[in-house]
Amino acid sequence: MWDSNLTTWDAKEMGPKRDIMGELSKEIRKRDMKFIATFHRHWLLGWFPTWDETTDASNPEFEGLYGPKMKKGDFQYPLNPHQIDAGIQKHYPLADEKFNKKWLARLKEIVDKYNPDLVWFDNKMDVIGDSYRKDFLGYYYNHAAKNKQEVVSTYKFYDFAKGSAVLDLERSRMSEKQDFPWLKDDSIDWKS
């Protein structure tokens, strides 16, 4: 949704030929509101059926859109948090070095171009290497300190270390008061 120097699969080149994120960030800030950048499914590692030869998702030419080609069954999203707590092994591979580097570069690009006040992550971020997730937080927080900007990043489950960002509970809640900041979000459509 932004004018990226890292991919042609962006709104400026492939979509409406506009920098949607840039336009939104300017308009939102004109109204003295905070600007949020959201990231979902961590750029599609295993999200689309890239193994399915009957779809264009399997065409290497479209890797920048659908993510890298994987074998069927290579990527199964993780077990629920209770199973992870119980020590049951996760069922998916971590992203390779190339994917991790792309992930981090895109986040740095967003931070540098748009200075988001909040970077919200959907879950499944644990496919990204731990050192890359730490590098992102360090980059984002240091960039904010340099610009005297108060910022927040979010995570779900165990994607970041407790205290390094704000825990996000999507369509959920805690049963007891907690001693750390957290965020709750919900859908506006009961059927989504």
XYZ file of C-alpha atoms in Angstrom:
192
model
C 0.000 0.000 0.000
C 3.038 2.294 -0.195
C 5.516 3.521 -2.779
C 8.223 0.927 -2.197
C 11.747 0.940 -3.550
C 11.997 -2.762 -2.692
C 9.263 -4.299 -4.840
C 7.145 -3.503 -7.869
C 4.168 -5.172 -6.191
C 2.956 -1.996 -4.518
C 0.043 0.417 -4.786
C 2.140 3.047 -6.534
C 3.243 0.769 -9.383
C 0.626 -1.988 -9.618
C -2.453 -0.643 -7.903
C -4.171 2.700 -8.126
C -0.814 4.367 -8.958
C -0.875 6.218 -5.631
C 1.113 6.060 -2.417
C -1.843 5.120 -0.204
C 0.180 4.934 3.005
C 1.843 8.276 2.315
C -1.463 9.994 1.626
C -3.099 8.494 4.713
C -0.192 9.384 6.995
C -0.342 13.043 5.908
C -4.131 13.327 6.251
C -4.239 11.539 9.602
C -1.499 13.738 11.047
C -3.216 16.888 9.745
C -6.013 15.937 12.136
C -3.571 15.489 15.026
C -4.189 11.748 15.146
C -1.707 8.889 15.424
C -0.683 6.955 12.330
C -0.653 3.153 12.424
C 1.087 0.818 9.989
C -0.282 -2.732 10.026
C 1.394 -5.891 8.786
C -0.462 -9.104 8.122
C 0.706 -12.655 7.508
C 4.293 -11.525 7.329
C 4.438 -11.188 3.631
C 2.818 -14.374 2.768
C 5.247 -17.090 3.712
C 3.045 -20.125 3.144
C -0.172 -18.126 2.970
C -1.017 -18.733 -0.710
C -0.894 -22.209 -2.327
C 2.404 -21.608 -4.128
C 2.691 -25.390 -4.621
C -0.526 -25.506 -6.691
C 0.530 -25.615 -10.361
C -3.046 -24.818 -11.454
C -2.757 -21.237 -10.101
C -0.479 -18.324 -10.858
C 0.635 -18.451 -7.191
C 3.072 -21.212 -8.224
C 4.722 -19.067 -10.911
C 8.148 -17.844 -9.665
C 7.547 -14.628 -11.626
C 4.921 -13.715 -8.986
C 6.982 -14.528 -5.871
C 6.968 -10.856 -4.936
C 3.174 -11.008 -4.774
C 2.467 -14.469 -3.339
C 5.677 -15.280 -1.491
C 8.260 -17.972 -2.163
C 7.244 -21.310 -3.603
C 6.795 -24.011 -0.998
C 5.849 -27.672 -1.149
C 2.320 -28.629 -0.151
C 2.250 -29.330 3.573
C 5.558 -27.517 4.239
C 3.764 -24.776 6.056
C 1.019 -25.459 8.552
C 0.189 -22.640 10.877
C 1.110 -23.218 14.486
C -0.817 -24.874 17.180
C -2.785 -22.767 19.594
C -0.854 -21.049 22.414
C -1.898 -23.649 24.988
C -0.322 -26.399 22.891
C 2.824 -24.309 22.466
C 2.916 -23.774 26.269
C 2.703 -27.539 26.668
C 5.872 -27.892 24.601
C 4.279 -29.382 21.497
C 6.484 -28.737 18.454
C 5.440 -26.096 15.932
C 4.571 -27.388 12.459
C 6.115 -24.878 10.137
C 9.573 -23.874 8.989
C 11.199 -20.585 9.761
C 11.694 -18.175 6.887
C 15.024 -18.432 5.123
C 17.679 -15.697 5.169
C 16.399 -14.107 1.941
C 12.850 -13.837 3.271
C 14.009 -12.518 6.666
C 16.093 -9.810 4.993
C 13.158 -8.739 2.798
C 10.887 -8.599 5.842
C 13.280 -6.387 7.776
C 14.051 -4.137 4.793
C 10.352 -3.459 4.189
C 9.788 -2.548 7.815
C 12.766 -0.213 7.835
C 11.432 1.388 4.658
C 8.064 2.047 6.319
C 9.717 3.496 9.423
C 12.014 5.745 7.379
C 9.347 6.965 4.941
C 6.280 7.322 7.182
C 7.347 7.413 10.861
C 4.384 5.358 12.106
C 3.334 5.977 15.692
C 2.304 2.358 16.032
C 3.412 -0.718 14.103
C 0.766 -3.415 14.506
C 1.604 -7.010 13.647
C -0.833 -9.762 12.951
C 0.146 -13.106 14.401
C 2.356 -15.804 12.906
C 5.375 -13.519 13.113
C 7.367 -16.287 14.727
C 8.204 -17.588 11.240
C 10.619 -14.642 11.139
C 14.010 -15.267 12.718
C 14.308 -14.014 16.290
C 17.328 -11.827 15.516
C 15.407 -10.084 12.712
C 12.475 -9.363 15.007
C 14.887 -7.895 17.574
C 16.631 -5.891 14.843
C 13.296 -4.406 13.812
C 12.414 -3.306 17.353
C 15.855 -1.794 17.886
C 15.679 0.059 14.569
C 12.149 1.329 15.187
C 12.750 2.457 18.760
C 16.104 4.093 17.953
C 14.575 5.887 14.953
C 11.802 7.185 17.208
C 14.255 8.328 19.905
C 16.286 10.212 17.300
C 13.084 11.978 16.153
C 11.733 12.487 19.688
C 8.663 10.450 18.776
C 6.709 8.194 21.125
C 6.022 4.904 19.374
C 4.550 1.493 20.079
C 4.830 -1.870 18.401
C 2.504 -4.775 19.081
C 2.779 -8.539 19.028
C 0.612 -11.576 19.579
C 1.298 -14.633 21.692
C 5.101 -14.966 21.922
C 6.231 -13.091 18.811
C 8.251 -10.548 20.865
C 9.630 -10.763 24.378
C 7.294 -9.544 27.111
C 7.998 -5.891 27.796
C 9.605 -5.175 24.433
C 6.289 -4.282 22.779
C 2.577 -4.269 23.610
C 0.687 -7.565 23.659
C -2.301 -7.507 21.301
C -5.329 -9.655 22.029
C -7.458 -9.991 18.909
C -11.054 -10.986 19.667
C -9.921 -12.035 23.088
C -9.426 -10.755 26.614
C -7.615 -11.485 29.844
C -9.529 -12.829 32.759
C -7.491 -10.913 35.355
C -5.809 -7.534 35.698
C -2.252 -7.551 34.353
C 0.845 -5.582 35.341
C 1.857 -4.776 31.747
C 0.323 -2.782 28.879
C -1.805 -4.646 26.399
C -4.150 -3.866 23.524
C -7.454 -5.422 22.561
C -8.856 -5.272 19.060
C -11.937 -6.724 17.460
C -13.612 -7.059 14.096
C -16.445 -4.793 13.039
C -18.130 -7.726 11.260
C -19.350 -10.727 13.254
C -19.076 -12.936 10.176
C -15.500 -12.087 9.152
